[in-house]
GROMACS .gro file of C-alpha atoms in nm:
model
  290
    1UNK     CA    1  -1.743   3.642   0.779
    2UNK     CA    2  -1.580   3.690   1.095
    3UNK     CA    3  -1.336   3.913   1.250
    4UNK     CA    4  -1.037   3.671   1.222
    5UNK     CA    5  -1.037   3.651   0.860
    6UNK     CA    6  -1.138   4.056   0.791
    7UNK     CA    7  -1.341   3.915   0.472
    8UNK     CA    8  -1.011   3.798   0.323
    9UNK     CA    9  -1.007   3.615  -0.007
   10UNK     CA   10  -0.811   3.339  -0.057
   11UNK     CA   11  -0.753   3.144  -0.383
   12UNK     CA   12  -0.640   2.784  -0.295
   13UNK     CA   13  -0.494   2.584  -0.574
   14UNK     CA   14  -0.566   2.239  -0.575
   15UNK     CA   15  -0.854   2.269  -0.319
   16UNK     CA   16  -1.007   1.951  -0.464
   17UNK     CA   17  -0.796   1.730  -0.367
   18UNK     CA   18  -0.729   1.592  -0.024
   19UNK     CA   19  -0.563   1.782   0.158
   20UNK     CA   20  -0.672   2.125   0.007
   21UNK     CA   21  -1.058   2.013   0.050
   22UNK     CA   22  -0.978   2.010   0.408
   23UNK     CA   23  -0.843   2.335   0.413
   24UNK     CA   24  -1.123   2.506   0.147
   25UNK     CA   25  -1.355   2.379   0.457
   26UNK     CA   26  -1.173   2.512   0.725
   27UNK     CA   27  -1.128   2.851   0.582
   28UNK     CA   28  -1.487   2.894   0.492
   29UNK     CA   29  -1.579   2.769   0.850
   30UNK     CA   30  -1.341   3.074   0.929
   31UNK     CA   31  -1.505   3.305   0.721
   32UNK     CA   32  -1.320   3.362   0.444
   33UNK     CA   33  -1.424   3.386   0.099
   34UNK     CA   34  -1.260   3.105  -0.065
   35UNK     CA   35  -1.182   3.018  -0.442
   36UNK     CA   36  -1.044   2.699  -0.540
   37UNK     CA   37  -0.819   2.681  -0.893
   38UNK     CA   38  -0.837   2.311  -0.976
   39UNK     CA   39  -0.819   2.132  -1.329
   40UNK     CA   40  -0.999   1.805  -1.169
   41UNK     CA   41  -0.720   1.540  -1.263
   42UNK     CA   42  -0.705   1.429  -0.951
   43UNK     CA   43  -0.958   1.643  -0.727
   44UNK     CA   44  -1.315   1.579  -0.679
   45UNK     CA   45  -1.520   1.853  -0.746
   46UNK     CA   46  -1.809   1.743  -0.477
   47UNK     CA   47  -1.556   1.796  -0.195
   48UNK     CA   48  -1.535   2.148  -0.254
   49UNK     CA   49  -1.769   2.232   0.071
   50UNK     CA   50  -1.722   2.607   0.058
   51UNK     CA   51  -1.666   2.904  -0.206
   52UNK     CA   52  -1.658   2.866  -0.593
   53UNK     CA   53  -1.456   2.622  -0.804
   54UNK     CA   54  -1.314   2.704  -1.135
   55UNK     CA   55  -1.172   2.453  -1.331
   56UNK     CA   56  -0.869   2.550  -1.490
   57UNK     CA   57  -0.492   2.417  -1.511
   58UNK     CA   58  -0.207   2.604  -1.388
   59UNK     CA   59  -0.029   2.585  -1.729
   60UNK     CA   60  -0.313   2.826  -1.848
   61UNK     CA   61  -0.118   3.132  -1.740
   62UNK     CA   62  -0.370   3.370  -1.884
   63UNK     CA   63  -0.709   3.208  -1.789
   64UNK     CA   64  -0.536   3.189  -1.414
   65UNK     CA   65  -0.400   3.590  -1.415
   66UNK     CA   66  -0.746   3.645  -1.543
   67UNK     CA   67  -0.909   3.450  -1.226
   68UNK     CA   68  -0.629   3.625  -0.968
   69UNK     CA   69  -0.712   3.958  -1.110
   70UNK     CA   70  -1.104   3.966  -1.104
   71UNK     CA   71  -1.099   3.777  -0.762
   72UNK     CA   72  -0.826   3.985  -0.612
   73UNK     CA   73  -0.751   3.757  -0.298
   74UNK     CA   74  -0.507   3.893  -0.035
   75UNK     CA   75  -0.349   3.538  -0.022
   76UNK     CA   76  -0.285   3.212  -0.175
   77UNK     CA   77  -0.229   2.890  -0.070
   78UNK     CA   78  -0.079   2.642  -0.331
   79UNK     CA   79  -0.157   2.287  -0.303
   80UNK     CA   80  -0.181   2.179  -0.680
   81UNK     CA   81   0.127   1.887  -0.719
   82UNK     CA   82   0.176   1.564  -0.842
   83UNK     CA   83   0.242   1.387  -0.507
   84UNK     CA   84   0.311   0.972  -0.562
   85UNK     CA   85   0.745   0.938  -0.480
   86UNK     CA   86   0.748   0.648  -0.694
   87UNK     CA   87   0.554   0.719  -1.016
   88UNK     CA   88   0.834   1.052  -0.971
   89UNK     CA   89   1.107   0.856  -1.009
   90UNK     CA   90   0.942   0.661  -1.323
   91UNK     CA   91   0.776   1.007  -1.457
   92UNK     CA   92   1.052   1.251  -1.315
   93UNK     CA   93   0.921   1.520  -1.604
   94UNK     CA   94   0.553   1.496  -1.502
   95UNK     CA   95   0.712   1.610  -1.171
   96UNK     CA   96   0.907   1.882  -1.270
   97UNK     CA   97   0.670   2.016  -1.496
   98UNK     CA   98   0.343   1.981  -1.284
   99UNK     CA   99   0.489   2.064  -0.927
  100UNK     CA  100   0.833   2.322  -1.042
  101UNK     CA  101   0.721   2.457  -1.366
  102UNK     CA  102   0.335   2.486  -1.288
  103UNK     CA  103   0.466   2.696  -0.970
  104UNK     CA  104   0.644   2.955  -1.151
  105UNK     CA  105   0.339   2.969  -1.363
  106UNK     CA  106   0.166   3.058  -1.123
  107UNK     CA  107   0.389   3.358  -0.980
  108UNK     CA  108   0.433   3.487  -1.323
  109UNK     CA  109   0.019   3.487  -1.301
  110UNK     CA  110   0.004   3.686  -0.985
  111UNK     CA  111   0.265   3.936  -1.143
  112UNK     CA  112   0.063   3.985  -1.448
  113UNK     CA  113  -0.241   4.015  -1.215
  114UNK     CA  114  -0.131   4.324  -1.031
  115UNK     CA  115  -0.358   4.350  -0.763
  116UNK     CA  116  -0.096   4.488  -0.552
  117UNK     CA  117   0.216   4.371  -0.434
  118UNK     CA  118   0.560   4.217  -0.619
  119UNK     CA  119   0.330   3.967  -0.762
  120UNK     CA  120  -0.020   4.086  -0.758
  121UNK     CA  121  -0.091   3.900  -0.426
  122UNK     CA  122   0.200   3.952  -0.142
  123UNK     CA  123   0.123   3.624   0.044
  124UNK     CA  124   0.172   3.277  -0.012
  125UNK     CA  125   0.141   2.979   0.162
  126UNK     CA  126   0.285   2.616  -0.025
  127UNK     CA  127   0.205   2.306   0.013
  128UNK     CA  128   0.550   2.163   0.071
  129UNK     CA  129   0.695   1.844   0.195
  130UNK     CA  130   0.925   1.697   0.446
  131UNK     CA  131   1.075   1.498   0.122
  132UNK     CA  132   1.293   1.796   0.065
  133UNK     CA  133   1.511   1.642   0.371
  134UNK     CA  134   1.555   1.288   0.176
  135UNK     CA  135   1.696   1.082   0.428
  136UNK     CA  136   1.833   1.313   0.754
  137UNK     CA  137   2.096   1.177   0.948
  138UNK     CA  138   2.034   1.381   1.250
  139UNK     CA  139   1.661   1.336   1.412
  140UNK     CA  140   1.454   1.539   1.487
  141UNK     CA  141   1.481   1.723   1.179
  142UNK     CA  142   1.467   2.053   1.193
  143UNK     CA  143   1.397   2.319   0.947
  144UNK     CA  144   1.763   2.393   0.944
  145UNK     CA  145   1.834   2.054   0.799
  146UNK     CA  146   1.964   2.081   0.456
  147UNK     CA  147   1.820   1.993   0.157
  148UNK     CA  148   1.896   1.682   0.037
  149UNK     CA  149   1.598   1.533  -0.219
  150UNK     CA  150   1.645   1.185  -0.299
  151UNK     CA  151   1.373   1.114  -0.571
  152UNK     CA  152   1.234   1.405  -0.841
  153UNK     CA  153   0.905   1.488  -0.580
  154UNK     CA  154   1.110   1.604  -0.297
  155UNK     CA  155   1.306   1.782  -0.570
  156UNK     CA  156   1.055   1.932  -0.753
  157UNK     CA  157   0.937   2.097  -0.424
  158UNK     CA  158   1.234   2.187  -0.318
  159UNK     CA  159   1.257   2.372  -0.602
  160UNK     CA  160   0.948   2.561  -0.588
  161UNK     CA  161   1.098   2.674  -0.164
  162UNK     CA  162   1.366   2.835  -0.380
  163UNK     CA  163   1.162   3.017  -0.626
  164UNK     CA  164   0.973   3.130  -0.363
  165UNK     CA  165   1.290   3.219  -0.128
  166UNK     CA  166   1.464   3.468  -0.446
  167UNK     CA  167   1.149   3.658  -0.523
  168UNK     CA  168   1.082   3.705  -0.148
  169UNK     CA  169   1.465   3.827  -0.091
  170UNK     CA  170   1.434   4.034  -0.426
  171UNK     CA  171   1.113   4.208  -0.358
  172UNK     CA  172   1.013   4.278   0.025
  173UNK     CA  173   0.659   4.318  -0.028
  174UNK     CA  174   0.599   3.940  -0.110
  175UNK     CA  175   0.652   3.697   0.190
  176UNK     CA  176   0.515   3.309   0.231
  177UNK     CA  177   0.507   2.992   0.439
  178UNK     CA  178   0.647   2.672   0.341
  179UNK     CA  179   0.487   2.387   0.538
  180UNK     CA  180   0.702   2.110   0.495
  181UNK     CA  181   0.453   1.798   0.626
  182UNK     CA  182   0.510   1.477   0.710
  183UNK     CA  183   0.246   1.173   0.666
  184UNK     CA  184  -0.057   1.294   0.636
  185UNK     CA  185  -0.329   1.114   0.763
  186UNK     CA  186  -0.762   1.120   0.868
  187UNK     CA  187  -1.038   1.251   0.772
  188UNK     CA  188  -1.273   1.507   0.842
  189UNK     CA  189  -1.417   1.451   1.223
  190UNK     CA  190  -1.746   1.507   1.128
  191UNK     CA  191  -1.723   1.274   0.792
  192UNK     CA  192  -1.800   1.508   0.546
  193UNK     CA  193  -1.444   1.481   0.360
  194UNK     CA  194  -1.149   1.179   0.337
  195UNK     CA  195  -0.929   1.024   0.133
  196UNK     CA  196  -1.118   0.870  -0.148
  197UNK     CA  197  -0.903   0.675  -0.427
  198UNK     CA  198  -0.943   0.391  -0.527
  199UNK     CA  199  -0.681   0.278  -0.532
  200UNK     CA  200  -0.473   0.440  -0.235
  201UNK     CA  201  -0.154   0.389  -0.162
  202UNK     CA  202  -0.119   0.561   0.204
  203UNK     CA  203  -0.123   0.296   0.407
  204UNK     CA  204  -0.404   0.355   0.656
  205UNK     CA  205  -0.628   0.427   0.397
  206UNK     CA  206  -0.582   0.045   0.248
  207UNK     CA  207  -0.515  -0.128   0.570
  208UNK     CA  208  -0.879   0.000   0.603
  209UNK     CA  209  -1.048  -0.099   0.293
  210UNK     CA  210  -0.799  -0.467   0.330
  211UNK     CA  211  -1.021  -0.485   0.649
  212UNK     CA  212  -1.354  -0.398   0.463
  213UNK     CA  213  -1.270  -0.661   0.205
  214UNK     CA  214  -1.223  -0.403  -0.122
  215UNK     CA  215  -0.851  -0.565  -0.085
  216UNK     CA  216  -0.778  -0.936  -0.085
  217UNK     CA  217  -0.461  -0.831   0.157
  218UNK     CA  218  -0.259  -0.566   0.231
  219UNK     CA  219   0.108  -0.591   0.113
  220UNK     CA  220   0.378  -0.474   0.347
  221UNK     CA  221   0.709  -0.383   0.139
  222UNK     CA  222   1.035  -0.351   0.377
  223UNK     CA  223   1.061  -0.585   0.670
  224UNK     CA  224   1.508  -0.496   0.707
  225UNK     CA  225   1.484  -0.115   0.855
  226UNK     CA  226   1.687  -0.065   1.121
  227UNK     CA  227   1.394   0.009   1.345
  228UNK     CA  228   1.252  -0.223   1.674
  229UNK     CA  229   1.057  -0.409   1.426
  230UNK     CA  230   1.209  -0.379   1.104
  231UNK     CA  231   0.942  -0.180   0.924
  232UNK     CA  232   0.950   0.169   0.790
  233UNK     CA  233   0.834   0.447   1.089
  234UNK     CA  234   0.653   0.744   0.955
  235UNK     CA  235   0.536   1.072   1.153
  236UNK     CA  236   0.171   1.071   1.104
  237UNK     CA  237  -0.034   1.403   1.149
  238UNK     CA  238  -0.383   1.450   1.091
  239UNK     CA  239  -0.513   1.620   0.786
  240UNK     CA  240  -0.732   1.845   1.015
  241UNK     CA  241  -0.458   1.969   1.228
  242UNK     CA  242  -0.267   2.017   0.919
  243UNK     CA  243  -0.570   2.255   0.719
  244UNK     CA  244  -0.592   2.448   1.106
  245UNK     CA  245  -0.146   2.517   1.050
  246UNK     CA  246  -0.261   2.646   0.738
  247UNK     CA  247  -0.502   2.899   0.863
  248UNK     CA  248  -0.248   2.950   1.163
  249UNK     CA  249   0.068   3.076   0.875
  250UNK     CA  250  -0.194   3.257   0.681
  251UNK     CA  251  -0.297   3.467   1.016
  252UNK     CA  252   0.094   3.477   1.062
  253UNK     CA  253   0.140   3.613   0.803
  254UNK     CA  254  -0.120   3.858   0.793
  255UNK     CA  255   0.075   4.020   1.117
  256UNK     CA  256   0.298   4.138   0.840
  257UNK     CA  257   0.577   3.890   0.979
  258UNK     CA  258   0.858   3.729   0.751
  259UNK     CA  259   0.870   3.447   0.474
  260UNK     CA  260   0.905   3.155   0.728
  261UNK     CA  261   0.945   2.740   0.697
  262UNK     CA  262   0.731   2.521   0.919
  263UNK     CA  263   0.771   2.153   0.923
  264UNK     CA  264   0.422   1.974   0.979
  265UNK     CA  265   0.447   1.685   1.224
  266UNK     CA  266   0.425   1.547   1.568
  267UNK     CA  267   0.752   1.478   1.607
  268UNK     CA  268   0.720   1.085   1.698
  269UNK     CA  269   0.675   0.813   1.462
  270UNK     CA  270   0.450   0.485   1.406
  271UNK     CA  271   0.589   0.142   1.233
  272UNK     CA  272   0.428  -0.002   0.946
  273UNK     CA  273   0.351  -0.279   1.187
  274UNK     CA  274   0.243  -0.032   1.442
  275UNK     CA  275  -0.031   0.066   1.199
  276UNK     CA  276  -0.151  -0.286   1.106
  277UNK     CA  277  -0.213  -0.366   1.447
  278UNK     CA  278  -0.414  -0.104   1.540
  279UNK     CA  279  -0.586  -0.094   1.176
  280UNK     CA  280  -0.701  -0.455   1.357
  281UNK     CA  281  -0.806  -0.362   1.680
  282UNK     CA  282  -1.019  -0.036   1.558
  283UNK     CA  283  -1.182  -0.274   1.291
  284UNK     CA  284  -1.180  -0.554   1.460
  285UNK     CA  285  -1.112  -0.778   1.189
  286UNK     CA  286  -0.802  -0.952   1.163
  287UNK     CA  287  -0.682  -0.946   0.792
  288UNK     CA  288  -0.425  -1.110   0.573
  289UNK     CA  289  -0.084  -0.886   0.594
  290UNK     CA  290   0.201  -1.032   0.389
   0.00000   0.00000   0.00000
């Protein structure tokens, strides 16, 4: 352990998928003692890299108060969500039950915990989502820009921001982060994690495997934006700056400063086309694109 962390435990929910591998890895580079709460539906247990795994689902309220009480961490970070916008819109309860009604589950587990503050553990951070904006009219957005959800994912985590918003105004001894990302995108520099599916849907990730032949061709859907060349433009950031923002609000937090929100981006965007192209020249294989 080092000194940044002061031996903190952390239980990270959803630490076997994508993005929460990332982070599991980064905090137990950092030192801390990690535990990751996963039920496997979606994660891959061989990309936990550090700490223990239990497998367990968040709608098991008492084997997950069980877990938080007996580890006792001094935070969590809460990645576990159903995450694809259109299967939301065609499964809007699977959203609201996995990403809004799995969340309360999980503070009414750190409550029944009570391993100290409002809820057991006084810290959060979520896994949020730059959804919750829908489509801004002003740019850049800010984290002042209002809600305004326009399929039942962005809802469903905007929901959870509130829940977490009233219990931090009605009790002052829990505070969180809410990072609201945008795209995310990469791997791990050094290989050891990624984005395996099989069948992904980000688009880098199949532009890629288009290029290594797993895909006959890679389907672009929207050529009428009103962008330069009339394909969607998304704000890419990579998945390891994202997992070090994550151990960034956690230390923020741990100054004993205030419930904040954080969007997650770089603040300039990349075409679809824009991708494609360079998908081409890093690969060097020019593939079919229709």
């Amino acid at each position: 352990m080092n000194s940044a962390s002061q031996q903190s435990r952390i239980v990270v929910t959803g630490g076997a998928g994508y993005i929460g591998s990332h982070v599991v890895l980064a905090l137990g580079e950092s030192g801390y003692d990690v535990l990751t709460y996963d039920n496997l539906s979606t994660g891959n247990r061989d990309a936990i890299l550090s700490g223990e795994l239990v497998v367990g689902d968040l709608a098991d309220k008492d084997l997950l108060a069980k877990i938080l009480a007996e580890f006792r961490p001094d935070a969590v970070m809460h990645f576990a969500a159903s995450i694809e916008v259109g299967e939301s819109v065609t499964n809007p309860l699977k959203y609201y039950r996995n990403n809004s009604v799995n969340a309360l589950n999980l503070l009414e587990a750190l409550r029944v915990a009570g391993t100290g503050g409002v809820a057991g553990i006084g810290r959060m951070i979520f896994s949020s989502t730059a959804a919750v904006y829908g489509n801004p009219t002003q740019l850049p957005v800010t984290e002042n820009a209002p809600f305004q959800p326009i399929n039942p994912y962005g809802a469903s985590k905007m929901m959870t921001e509130r829940f977490l918003a009233d219990l931090a105004q009605a009790n002052s001894d829990f505070r969180y982060v809410a990072l609201r990302y945008f795209n995310v995108a990469g791997a791990d520099p050094k290989t050891r994690l990624g984005q395996d599916y099989a069948n992904p849907t980000h688009l880098i990730t199949r532009a890629l495997k288009t290029a290594l032949g797993i895909f006959p061709k890679l389907q672009v859907f929207g050529t009428d934006y009103p962008t330069p060349d009339g394909t969607c433009i998304r704000d890419y950031i990579h998945v390891a700056d994202l997992a070090q923002a994550h151990l960034d609000a956690l230390r923020y937090l741990s100054t004993g400063a205030q419930s904040a929100i954080f969007n997650c981006g770089y603040g300039h965007g990349f075409s679809v086309k824009d991708v494609v192209a360079m998908a081409k020249e890093v690969t060097g294989i020019d593939f079919t694109v229709e």
